[in-house]
XYZ file of C-alpha atoms in Angstrom:
699
model
C 110.461 21.186 14.658
C 111.177 21.729 10.956
C 107.984 23.769 10.609
C 108.975 25.891 13.617
C 112.387 26.580 12.039
C 110.743 27.673 8.804
C 108.446 30.051 10.673
C 111.349 31.502 12.673
C 113.400 31.922 9.484
C 110.545 33.745 7.758
C 110.081 36.046 10.736
C 113.792 36.813 10.881
C 113.807 37.562 7.175
C 110.907 39.945 7.525
C 112.580 41.637 10.472
C 115.857 41.997 8.602
C 114.031 43.333 5.558
C 112.176 45.841 7.714
C 115.429 46.790 9.410
C 117.119 47.292 6.082
C 114.369 49.404 4.566
C 112.591 51.333 7.273
C 115.613 52.793 9.096
C 117.397 53.434 5.830
C 114.389 55.291 4.560
C 114.231 57.325 7.783
C 117.935 58.152 7.645
C 117.654 59.161 4.022
C 114.923 61.674 4.758
C 116.704 65.006 4.312
C 116.732 67.550 7.073
C 114.479 70.592 6.966
C 115.637 73.992 8.225
C 113.649 77.185 8.723
C 115.386 80.533 9.252
C 113.201 83.323 10.602
C 115.014 86.636 10.333
C 113.498 89.441 12.382
C 115.292 92.696 11.618
C 115.962 94.769 14.732
C 114.924 92.037 17.189
C 116.435 92.514 20.623
C 116.261 90.182 23.601
C 114.285 92.762 25.562
C 111.547 92.526 22.895
C 110.823 88.897 23.748
C 108.281 88.650 26.556
C 105.418 86.313 27.348
C 102.921 89.157 26.980
C 104.068 90.890 23.772
C 105.719 88.080 21.806
C 104.185 84.825 23.049
C 105.217 82.716 20.039
C 108.873 83.750 20.120
C 108.867 83.564 23.914
C 107.566 80.004 23.823
C 110.162 79.076 21.229
C 112.931 80.560 23.373
C 111.936 78.300 26.263
C 112.881 75.214 24.239
C 115.846 76.625 22.289
C 119.547 77.344 22.614
C 120.047 81.080 23.096
C 122.818 83.446 22.075
C 123.687 86.935 20.928
C 124.033 87.850 17.275
C 126.564 90.481 16.213
C 125.002 91.786 13.018
C 127.790 94.088 11.865
C 128.547 93.822 8.165
C 130.698 96.601 6.692
C 129.508 99.801 8.361
C 129.144 100.525 12.054
C 125.413 99.745 11.856
C 123.618 97.225 9.656
C 120.397 97.810 7.735
C 118.083 94.967 6.619
C 119.424 95.078 3.054
C 123.031 94.535 4.155
C 122.043 91.932 6.732
C 120.165 89.738 4.266
C 122.852 90.268 1.622
C 125.418 88.980 4.126
C 123.335 85.838 4.684
C 123.265 85.386 0.908
C 127.013 85.883 0.488
C 128.291 84.135 3.607
C 130.723 87.013 4.119
C 130.197 90.539 5.411
C 128.581 92.453 2.577
C 126.981 95.822 1.818
C 124.875 97.213 -0.985
C 127.153 100.238 -1.223
C 124.702 103.140 -1.025
C 122.239 104.693 1.416
C 120.932 101.625 3.143
C 117.512 100.487 4.239
C 115.030 97.771 3.357
C 115.804 94.792 1.168
C 114.632 95.246 -2.448
C 111.182 93.978 -3.360
C 111.468 91.058 -5.820
C 109.480 90.846 -9.042
C 107.279 87.753 -9.300
C 108.368 85.258 -11.938
C 106.047 82.251 -12.078
C 106.332 80.335 -8.825
C 109.490 82.228 -7.991
C 110.818 85.762 -8.257
C 113.743 87.829 -9.517
C 115.673 90.506 -7.603
C 115.662 93.662 -9.776
C 119.041 95.113 -10.856
C 120.805 92.236 -9.123
C 123.953 92.549 -11.219
C 124.520 95.945 -9.593
C 125.598 94.155 -6.439
C 128.273 92.187 -8.276
C 129.363 94.570 -11.042
C 129.157 97.931 -9.243
C 129.044 97.339 -5.500
C 131.783 94.713 -5.752
C 129.862 92.064 -3.808
C 131.253 89.165 -5.814
C 130.017 86.586 -3.318
C 126.384 87.693 -3.552
C 124.125 84.717 -4.254
C 126.542 82.150 -2.805
C 123.893 80.513 -0.605
C 121.241 80.286 -3.320
C 123.714 79.109 -5.961
C 125.140 76.424 -3.669
C 121.707 75.075 -2.825
C 120.628 75.150 -6.470
C 123.641 73.090 -7.536
C 122.992 70.649 -4.695
C 119.389 70.244 -5.847
C 117.989 71.431 -2.504
C 114.476 72.916 -2.828
C 113.989 76.230 -1.034
C 111.166 78.624 -0.217
C 111.598 82.356 0.362
C 108.921 84.274 2.273
C 109.310 88.048 2.173
C 111.701 90.478 0.496
C 114.812 89.834 2.597
C 114.388 86.082 2.321
C 114.255 86.374 -1.466
C 117.543 88.282 -1.418
C 119.089 85.636 0.834
C 118.037 82.714 -1.408
C 118.634 84.323 -4.817
C 121.285 82.656 -6.961
C 124.046 84.577 -8.717
C 121.596 85.782 -11.361
C 119.100 87.081 -8.792
C 116.578 84.307 -9.440
C 114.578 82.833 -6.554
C 113.082 79.365 -7.272
C 110.049 79.660 -4.977
C 108.748 82.873 -3.426
C 105.770 83.873 -1.287
C 105.123 87.364 0.043
C 103.619 86.243 3.377
C 103.483 83.021 5.422
C 99.745 82.793 4.763
C 100.498 82.371 1.045
C 102.705 79.350 1.734
C 100.663 76.162 1.517
C 101.330 72.986 3.443
C 102.617 71.460 0.203
C 105.049 74.378 -0.234
C 106.436 73.874 3.240
C 106.613 70.105 2.865
C 108.424 70.341 -0.452
C 111.061 72.868 0.687
C 114.115 71.712 2.611
C 115.090 75.274 3.479
C 112.488 77.877 4.378
C 113.657 81.441 4.962
C 111.251 84.143 6.114
C 111.868 87.877 6.420
C 109.897 89.405 9.292
C 110.201 93.161 8.788
C 107.303 94.344 10.979
C 109.576 95.387 13.836
C 111.999 97.394 11.710
C 109.484 98.901 9.280
C 108.543 101.849 11.555
C 112.220 102.808 11.629
C 112.388 103.159 7.849
C 111.649 106.411 6.054
C 111.409 106.164 2.297
C 112.878 102.690 2.609
C 115.975 104.013 4.408
C 116.939 103.330 7.999
C 116.601 105.996 10.677
C 119.668 107.959 11.714
C 118.736 108.136 15.377
C 119.178 105.709 18.273
C 115.522 104.973 18.980
C 112.663 106.458 16.973
C 109.791 104.614 18.661
C 108.505 105.055 22.172
C 108.257 101.856 24.264
C 104.530 101.374 23.555
C 104.956 101.686 19.787
C 107.923 99.317 19.806
C 105.933 96.716 21.724
C 103.135 97.067 19.173
C 105.623 96.490 16.326
C 107.059 93.496 18.177
C 103.567 91.991 18.482
C 103.106 92.229 14.708
C 106.459 90.562 14.130
C 105.608 87.820 16.611
C 102.283 87.151 14.913
C 103.985 86.669 11.554
C 106.654 84.412 13.067
C 103.948 82.476 14.899
C 102.030 81.884 11.668
C 105.020 80.130 10.151
C 105.944 78.253 13.315
C 102.422 76.805 13.513
C 102.558 75.589 9.908
C 106.054 74.109 9.799
C 106.247 70.318 9.372
C 107.239 68.402 12.473
C 110.959 67.908 12.978
C 111.979 71.188 11.332
C 115.121 72.760 12.775
C 114.215 76.377 13.504
C 116.725 79.221 13.531
C 115.688 82.710 14.639
C 117.960 85.700 14.282
C 117.925 89.431 14.366
C 119.529 90.260 11.016
C 119.959 94.016 11.322
C 120.011 97.050 13.569
C 117.087 99.445 13.761
C 118.807 102.820 14.184
C 122.250 104.425 14.303
C 123.450 102.523 17.386
C 124.709 98.930 17.015
C 123.272 96.308 19.367
C 123.641 92.608 19.974
C 120.582 90.850 18.543
C 118.671 87.631 19.125
C 119.982 84.213 18.083
C 117.912 81.064 18.744
C 118.291 77.451 17.647
C 115.421 75.028 18.183
C 116.309 71.377 17.692
C 116.542 68.280 19.884
C 119.017 68.723 22.736
C 119.368 72.489 22.367
C 116.978 73.627 25.087
C 118.484 75.976 27.654
C 122.012 75.914 26.210
C 124.135 78.856 25.159
C 124.585 79.365 21.429
C 127.820 80.558 19.842
C 130.259 79.763 17.054
C 133.945 79.229 16.434
C 133.992 82.419 14.348
C 133.875 84.485 17.542
C 135.392 81.933 19.945
C 132.600 82.976 22.277
C 130.182 80.420 23.654
C 127.269 82.860 23.401
C 128.039 85.118 20.392
C 127.819 84.474 16.653
C 127.925 86.581 13.474
C 125.655 86.806 10.430
C 127.839 84.674 8.106
C 127.441 81.870 10.657
C 123.793 81.626 9.598
C 124.861 80.724 6.062
C 127.282 78.041 7.162
C 124.902 76.597 9.736
C 122.136 76.252 7.154
C 124.392 74.422 4.698
C 125.865 72.114 7.339
C 122.471 71.151 8.743
C 121.214 70.441 5.226
C 124.261 68.290 4.506
C 125.486 70.563 1.703
C 129.198 71.271 1.273
C 130.171 74.792 2.348
C 132.052 76.812 -0.328
C 135.508 77.977 0.738
C 134.611 81.640 0.192
C 132.031 81.550 3.002
C 133.705 82.630 6.244
C 130.995 81.724 8.755
C 131.164 78.802 11.148
C 128.416 76.450 12.232
C 126.394 77.318 15.332
C 127.462 75.370 18.408
C 125.453 74.741 21.541
C 127.356 74.925 24.797
C 126.676 74.764 28.503
C 123.240 74.874 30.035
C 121.899 77.896 31.872
C 121.197 80.260 28.976
C 118.368 82.746 29.418
C 116.961 85.761 27.652
C 117.829 87.858 30.706
C 121.517 86.931 30.472
C 121.593 87.730 26.765
C 119.927 91.088 27.366
C 122.465 91.765 30.109
C 125.318 91.193 27.636
C 124.016 93.943 25.379
C 123.274 96.187 28.351
C 126.914 95.980 29.447
C 128.098 96.663 25.916
C 125.830 99.713 25.660
C 126.968 101.010 29.046
C 130.555 100.881 27.866
C 129.775 102.253 24.430
C 127.776 105.231 25.669
C 130.760 106.676 27.541
C 133.652 105.375 25.462
C 134.140 108.642 23.614
C 133.994 110.601 26.870
C 136.560 108.248 28.407
C 139.111 108.851 25.656
C 138.419 112.590 25.785
C 139.025 112.484 29.534
C 142.254 110.561 28.970
C 143.439 113.066 26.339
C 142.663 116.030 28.597
C 144.498 114.417 31.517
C 147.536 113.751 29.347
C 147.738 117.294 27.989
C 147.160 118.878 31.426
C 149.830 116.636 32.914
C 152.482 117.759 30.442
C 151.563 121.419 30.852
C 151.736 121.239 34.655
C 154.870 119.085 34.579
C 156.545 121.608 32.295
C 155.711 124.480 34.661
C 156.564 122.728 37.913
C 159.738 121.050 36.713
C 161.112 124.333 35.397
C 160.539 125.861 38.835
C 161.669 122.738 40.711
C 158.501 122.826 42.780
C 156.011 120.103 43.586
C 158.229 117.341 42.207
C 156.661 114.686 44.413
C 153.233 115.698 43.104
C 154.453 115.464 39.523
C 155.798 111.977 40.215
C 152.519 110.953 41.845
C 150.569 112.284 38.867
C 152.902 110.513 36.421
C 152.506 107.101 38.058
C 148.754 107.591 38.469
C 148.347 108.536 34.822
C 150.387 105.547 33.614
C 148.299 103.197 35.781
C 145.006 104.281 34.210
C 144.968 102.269 30.917
C 145.219 98.803 32.472
C 142.252 99.489 34.753
C 139.976 99.342 31.698
C 140.774 95.609 31.588
C 141.000 94.891 35.310
C 137.456 96.178 35.797
C 136.144 93.060 34.052
C 137.392 90.939 36.932
C 134.224 92.012 38.746
C 130.601 92.073 37.508
C 129.144 95.427 36.510
C 126.214 96.742 34.510
C 125.612 100.392 35.311
C 127.899 103.375 34.866
C 128.225 103.686 38.627
C 129.412 100.090 38.966
C 131.748 100.439 35.982
C 133.497 103.621 37.074
C 133.410 102.697 40.736
C 135.271 99.462 40.057
C 137.730 101.187 37.719
C 138.451 103.826 40.343
C 139.097 101.122 42.917
C 141.580 99.265 40.691
C 143.203 102.561 39.699
C 143.744 103.579 43.315
C 144.978 100.114 44.292
C 147.560 99.914 41.497
C 148.805 103.454 42.152
C 149.114 102.741 45.873
C 150.921 99.479 45.167
C 153.422 101.303 42.952
C 154.101 104.216 45.294
C 153.714 102.783 48.804
C 155.602 99.496 48.585
C 159.270 99.125 49.544
C 160.185 99.248 45.844
C 158.933 102.843 45.702
C 162.287 103.976 47.130
C 163.983 102.717 43.971
C 163.704 105.146 41.044
C 162.500 102.356 38.762
C 160.237 100.703 41.341
C 156.903 102.352 40.418
C 157.717 101.897 36.730
C 158.321 98.191 37.275
C 155.004 97.758 39.115
C 152.824 99.615 36.590
C 154.526 98.249 33.468
C 154.698 94.736 34.899
C 151.051 94.766 35.985
C 149.993 95.929 32.524
C 152.005 93.268 30.720
C 150.960 90.466 33.072
C 147.277 91.448 32.894
C 147.210 91.282 29.111
C 149.347 88.141 28.896
C 147.099 86.439 31.427
C 144.033 87.559 29.488
C 145.400 85.976 26.306
C 146.073 82.731 28.136
C 142.559 82.591 29.602
C 140.367 83.455 26.606
C 140.525 87.281 26.463
C 137.585 87.839 28.782
C 139.074 91.089 30.079
C 139.331 92.781 26.692
C 135.676 92.145 25.803
C 133.539 95.181 26.704
C 136.451 97.331 27.814
C 137.312 100.885 26.855
C 140.629 99.886 25.342
C 139.611 96.432 24.172
C 136.719 95.475 21.929
C 132.949 95.208 22.098
C 130.975 92.426 20.440
C 128.179 94.641 19.154
C 130.727 96.689 17.192
C 131.849 93.516 15.465
C 135.464 94.506 14.835
C 136.987 91.749 16.988
C 135.703 89.102 19.391
C 138.868 87.445 20.673
C 142.639 87.694 20.699
C 144.776 90.805 21.121
C 143.258 94.118 20.063
C 145.393 96.890 18.621
C 145.424 99.139 21.682
C 146.009 96.171 24.021
C 148.962 95.266 21.766
C 150.444 98.729 22.318
C 150.077 98.341 26.077
C 151.422 94.770 26.092
C 154.472 95.771 24.057
C 155.126 98.881 26.141
C 154.625 97.098 29.437
C 156.845 94.183 28.410
C 159.709 96.329 27.103
C 159.722 98.703 30.076
C 159.352 95.973 32.704
C 162.180 93.904 31.239
C 164.483 96.905 31.018
C 164.214 97.158 34.802
C 165.822 93.707 34.917
C 168.368 94.836 32.325
C 169.169 97.824 34.546
C 170.037 95.442 37.374
C 171.867 92.996 35.086
C 173.271 95.020 32.190
C 174.849 93.481 29.111
C 174.081 90.028 27.812
C 171.873 88.903 30.687
C 169.667 91.967 30.444
C 169.467 91.738 26.658
C 168.566 88.051 26.917
C 165.743 88.811 29.363
C 164.337 91.439 26.992
C 164.612 89.061 24.031
C 163.067 86.055 25.783
C 160.236 87.889 27.546
C 159.551 90.007 24.468
C 159.470 86.961 22.195
C 157.104 85.170 24.572
C 154.727 88.146 24.573
C 155.021 88.466 20.792
C 154.191 84.793 20.272
C 151.182 85.144 22.573
C 149.976 88.028 20.454
C 150.670 86.514 17.051
C 149.700 82.904 17.683
C 146.188 81.524 17.796
C 145.793 82.973 21.296
C 146.209 86.577 20.174
C 145.606 86.397 16.415
C 147.259 89.796 16.036
C 148.664 90.690 12.626
C 150.235 94.141 12.662
C 151.341 93.827 16.278
C 153.868 91.119 15.433
C 155.380 93.238 12.662
C 155.789 96.123 15.115
C 156.851 94.133 18.193
C 159.815 92.355 16.594
C 161.782 95.541 15.763
C 160.941 96.976 19.186
C 162.402 93.921 20.919
C 165.458 93.808 18.665
C 166.255 97.519 19.016
C 165.922 97.390 22.800
C 168.180 94.336 23.095
C 170.843 95.763 20.784
C 170.970 99.085 22.626
C 171.325 97.274 25.956
C 174.320 95.489 24.437
C 175.765 98.850 23.428
C 175.307 98.246 19.692
C 174.342 100.821 17.089
C 171.034 100.554 15.306
C 171.139 101.764 11.720
C 168.203 102.395 9.415
C 169.184 99.267 7.478
C 169.048 97.146 10.622
C 165.725 98.680 11.561
C 164.333 97.853 8.122
C 165.589 94.274 8.429
C 163.934 93.952 11.837
C 160.639 95.070 10.296
C 161.083 92.484 7.552
C 161.720 89.882 10.245
C 158.468 90.925 11.900
C 156.695 90.493 8.576
C 158.187 87.028 8.138
C 157.166 86.071 11.677
C 153.550 87.089 11.170
C 153.548 85.339 7.788
C 154.603 82.140 9.516
C 151.781 82.536 12.061
C 149.299 83.231 9.264
C 150.325 80.279 7.101
C 150.247 77.928 10.089
C 146.748 79.183 10.850
C 145.689 78.819 7.211
C 146.704 75.154 7.236
C 144.241 74.430 10.026
C 140.667 73.302 9.272
C 138.395 76.165 8.243
C 136.539 76.052 11.542
C 139.753 76.704 13.473
C 141.104 79.555 11.361
C 141.262 83.136 12.569
C 141.509 86.231 10.402
C 145.248 85.499 10.060
C 144.579 82.306 8.138
C 141.706 83.828 6.199
C 144.007 86.641 5.065
C 146.280 84.044 3.478
C 143.236 82.753 1.615
C 142.433 86.299 0.529
C 145.987 86.681 -0.785
C 145.617 83.489 -2.781
C 142.270 84.453 -4.319
C 143.214 88.069 -5.018
C 141.036 89.780 -2.385
C 143.884 90.917 -0.129
C 144.502 94.237 -1.908
C 140.998 95.440 -1.092
C 141.391 94.381 2.547
C 144.751 96.144 2.907
C 143.375 99.302 1.292
C 140.444 99.422 3.729
C 142.845 99.097 6.651
C 145.090 101.807 5.215
C 142.126 104.167 4.926
C 141.160 103.390 8.515
C 144.712 104.100 9.675
C 144.789 107.466 7.884
C 141.490 108.465 9.488
C 142.998 108.083 12.975
C 145.605 110.750 12.226
C 142.947 113.428 12.666
C 141.228 111.869 15.689
C 140.675 114.683 18.239
C 141.283 112.356 21.190
C 144.396 110.573 19.924
C 146.389 113.316 18.212
C 146.657 115.574 21.316
C 148.155 112.691 23.323
C 150.779 112.005 20.641
C 151.566 115.703 20.132
C 151.824 116.531 23.840
C 153.908 113.472 24.756
C 156.325 113.677 21.829
C 156.558 117.455 22.087
C 157.450 117.265 25.765
C 159.947 114.436 25.199
C 161.768 116.130 22.335
C 161.944 119.486 24.104
C 163.060 117.831 27.338
C 165.948 116.196 25.482
C 166.962 119.203 23.371
C 166.455 121.841 26.075
C 166.700 119.858 29.310
C 167.222 122.750 31.732
C 164.444 124.863 30.235
C 161.924 122.100 29.783
C 162.277 119.815 32.761
C 165.315 120.656 34.850
C 167.138 117.828 33.125
C 164.709 115.111 34.277
C 164.900 113.088 31.052
C 168.709 113.191 30.693
C 168.923 112.324 34.399
C 166.778 109.254 33.865
C 168.832 108.183 30.855
C 172.102 108.743 32.717
C 170.854 106.731 35.665
C 169.594 103.852 33.531
C 170.789 103.393 29.963
C 168.569 100.304 29.902
C 165.544 102.535 30.445
C 166.637 104.662 27.499
C 166.896 101.512 25.381
C 163.430 100.400 26.472
C 161.921 103.776 25.640
C 163.485 103.813 22.175
C 162.254 100.270 21.565
C 158.776 101.328 22.685
C 158.814 104.268 20.271
C 159.892 101.979 17.432
C 157.072 99.537 18.148
C 154.599 102.382 18.494
C 155.534 104.082 15.225
C 155.702 100.854 13.208
C 152.474 99.663 14.827
C 150.783 102.906 13.869
C 151.785 102.438 10.225
C 150.787 98.784 9.846
C 147.531 98.686 11.839
C 144.130 100.104 11.031
C 144.011 101.622 14.529
C 146.868 103.899 13.495
C 147.488 106.751 15.930
C 145.665 104.879 18.715
C 148.641 102.524 19.044
C 151.304 105.203 19.319
C 149.168 107.373 21.597
C 148.567 104.564 24.103
C 152.225 103.536 24.086
C 153.204 107.125 24.857
C 150.425 107.523 27.417
C 152.104 104.899 29.584
C 155.789 105.188 28.666
C 156.476 108.932 28.973
C 154.854 109.438 32.412
C 156.773 106.413 33.732
C 159.996 107.841 32.292
C 159.344 111.122 34.107
C 158.576 109.315 37.366
C 161.982 107.643 37.202
C 163.749 110.834 36.146
C 162.281 112.854 39.003
C 163.476 110.259 41.512
C 167.085 110.705 40.374
C 166.893 114.432 39.726
C 169.608 116.273 41.660
C 168.102 117.850 44.738
C 164.873 115.834 44.855
C 164.110 114.239 48.190
C 160.597 113.034 47.668
C 158.954 116.249 48.869
C 160.036 118.658 46.174
C 162.771 120.377 48.264
C 166.517 120.434 47.927
C 168.427 117.602 49.658
C 172.025 116.603 50.050
C 174.093 115.241 47.225
C 172.674 111.717 47.347
C 170.161 112.222 44.556
C 172.698 114.124 42.515
C 175.117 111.268 42.968
C 172.502 108.783 41.725
C 171.713 110.908 38.710
C 175.339 111.344 37.773
C 176.375 107.742 38.424
C 178.323 106.046 35.708
C 175.982 104.775 32.979
C 178.002 101.616 32.662
C 177.360 100.570 36.211
C 173.651 100.124 35.549
C 172.904 100.254 39.283
C 172.885 103.955 40.029
C 175.488 103.702 42.808
C 177.988 106.583 43.192
């Protein structure tokens, strides 16, 4: 028995010793990550026939779309790899193309003229990835020019460099904990003199497939040589021409197969941005992420991802993008024609019912650019067909319901539908604003979630006008309270984490305050207006600070702006936005809308009988609350134009909805209008001349 106990004790000791050493040794083995960056790679390039290695990898990986935008509208390989290096959106600052060829330095290399990026181009974060890994003692291997740029430290030095995957030995790959390879075969035919083509697509389909096969062969050479257990990341890191596209993003690791791939930076389950590559690499290697890096770690989501779905996402974005300019031109032409025809017909008191129909129809158009995303579409026919259907339905709802007999009925329907659509979109993840004419598109990279600048203008306008209909029915304190409460709710939606809107809050607060004060019969001085703007600034500051106090992975650009203020980078950000705002003041689609709408409004007020047969004064006399709402809308629009980089777009869209709705109400109370453009009895005249204080339009 004693001998048996001794044997059991010895066995237990050996088992415990093995359990203490073997698992600990396995856990201590550091992770290995390989990033394969293929400039210009699109999901349609990956097929079983042309790119068998990448296709096979995609079958066992999480799949997503990569928005490669850095600073400009399109991204060249140089800027893409520099962004991976910096962990923030970066650009070399001159005519852009291929990444610079490094000079060999022993086992490593040096990026020539590297200090230019920091001292001249102002890319102070260049080398953040390489420097962080060097300080952490993490061995790396760069294969190719772009990879060397990505892994260079702040002096431009690359510890280990190979020009091709064939030059990397098994010992090189085993020693490195991070392997980055630049595959430039696909993008090289698009470069002339090292610079990227200024055309949408230089290659014919056959030549592009041939370039894709070369890129796949290079990627396959590395994939075949990587040590077992390596986490593989594949990403398109640049565009290939002058049109931005969503690119490939793949993550191959245990448990990732068939899942969608996104990041908290975009709040989209299937979209990430280039700085996310930097953060993901550091997190998977167990290295602390510097605070200056804005990317977030890749996250795998639900199952069901496929290359076809990812290609479809870019196809929808391109469908929208290809006609976006034409859409805004069409909108501008409609607006100008409307005011010209309204001016002529109202002066002659003819066709008033047609002018009212046109006014309501025109005001109903903007919200259809969001409603169309309630149904699936891919082609232009599906897109415009669905928009036309929603446009007709909303116009019919406004003009054919029982409320159409009330002068403010159509206004209430269109303004209310606009406000509710955008509020509902904010509460449900902003799926309607993505890939919409008046929202944002992921491949453009300006915004991926929250409340866009033009949607802010429509939300503010819709909210203020819809609530003034209630204030018309319940004038005084009740009406002012409704405006204040509903306006504040919409403002909080826009400025909180749901909307993440900065300038919109600054502009919305004075619009709400001015509207409420005018409904109460109070004067609004320039001093009060300035104080309201300050209050808007304080409100957005509170939102921003609250966001800044959240963990880095939960911050939006509001919180990051606070960080930029603290580290001295905010001035540059504000200046870029100011320049963008100024550029909108000469936009050929936006300026005509502002000029036509404001010109008509001012002339209609100063010369009512000559301009519009008194339609605007009639509307104001019938509903002082409507006048208050319009003034509040103008305040929000003007302030929003000055504090947002979208500039004139905000004011133009506010006017595009507000002024036609004002005219629709004014025509309905115009003396002598009976709904068919002919003279009637004194009923309409009595409505128009009803006492402003009554607020109900009764004689």
